[in-house]
Amino acid sequence: MEAKTLKKRTKLTKAERREELIAYLFLLPNMIGFIIFTLIPVVWGLLLSFTNYDGFGDVKFIGLTNFKKLFQDGYFITSLKNNIFYTVFSVSFTLLFGLLLAVLLQKKLKGSMAFKTIFFFPQLTSSVAFGIIFVCLFRGSGPINGVLQAIGVENPPKWLTSTDWSMITITIVSVIKNMGYYMVLFLAGLQTIPVDLYEASSLDGASGWKQFKAVTLPMLSPTTFLCSIMCLINSFKVFDLVNIMTDGGPGRSSNVLVYRIYQEAFVNYKFGYASTYAVVLFLIVFVITMIQFRGQKKWVNY
């Protein structure tokens, strides 16, 4: 009797089946878009990485030749080093300044709404327009070098035309552009922290800095983890600022992996080899992300 009753309960009624069908119909357009614009290109890109396809002739399977060539390619090694440099410093400073701004603006100071808008505004600006603005600011005779010379710097950096400074300049511009976005995420996280915790810690005599270390940072760790994942993935996808500001130069000094994929595919017409770059980039990001997910158990408090 109990088994029969359980079977009856597991059967869906007509109304439930109808609701389930409606739910699938709502999901269908998104699933179709995912399959056409994401899944199929990813699979096709993976297959292309084993070919020498140039976009015009026949697709010829060449096995692991592209991968062997890739790890002997000086461009790949340089682009990877530049990307690692950019990732380490852009992620660190973007999250640091985003958190500091959020903590400061969380305190209801006069004009805080205006400052929130100002810091978030670069995120709303096109990367192309933002890059062009900073090209004008950082050029040799631009306002930034003018200010440096006015305060006594005789030989200001050649921001965009120096192999030593080009990647640093792109990193600075990226931090300025993106820190407002993460500021908003940190602000949302700060608002979920119970006020009672701060009141209890103040009664125990904790100073503002101790409250920040003992209350704010631990309670904000889920938001920090989310921001670090997003920021890291975005750092490996950097392309627009490099394309607008330095065109990967001077020399190879600011060439990064995604920009090199663009060059191999749409300048050199080596779509198979460019797909190899893309597959390796995916694996790098995937491995780093998995390491972050494994490591978050030690420091993220849910």
Short mmCIF file of C-alpha atoms in Angstrom, two decimals, residues 21 40 58 62 96-97 103 131 135 137 167 178 192 194 207 233 237 245 285 288 291 299:
data_model
loop_
_atom_site.label_atom_id
_atom_site.label_comp_id
_atom_site.label_asym_id
_atom_site.label_seq_id
_atom_site.Cartn_x
_atom_site.Cartn_y
_atom_site.Cartn_z
CA LEU A 21 6.33 22.52 -19.86
CA ILE A 40 29.03 24.97 -31.08
CA ASP A 58 40.24 22.72 -46.88
CA ILE A 62 47.57 17.79 -38.28
CA LEU A 96 42.06 46.56 -3.19
CA PHE A 97 40.81 49.95 -4.40
CA VAL A 103 34.40 50.81 2.99
CA GLY A 131 41.30 53.97 -23.98
CA VAL A 135 46.10 57.71 -24.84
CA LEU A 137 46.49 61.81 -21.26
CA MET A 167 52.14 47.10 -19.76
CA ASN A 178 37.09 48.53 -13.35
CA THR A 192 24.63 42.31 4.46
CA PRO A 194 24.81 42.64 10.70
CA SER A 207 39.22 49.77 17.32
CA ILE A 233 38.73 35.68 -15.61
CA LYS A 237 40.29 38.33 -21.52
CA MET A 245 46.37 52.06 -26.53
CA VAL A 285 41.84 29.95 -16.70
CA ILE A 288 43.39 28.65 -11.88
CA ILE A 291 42.47 26.08 -7.59
CA TRP A 299 39.24 31.33 4.01
#
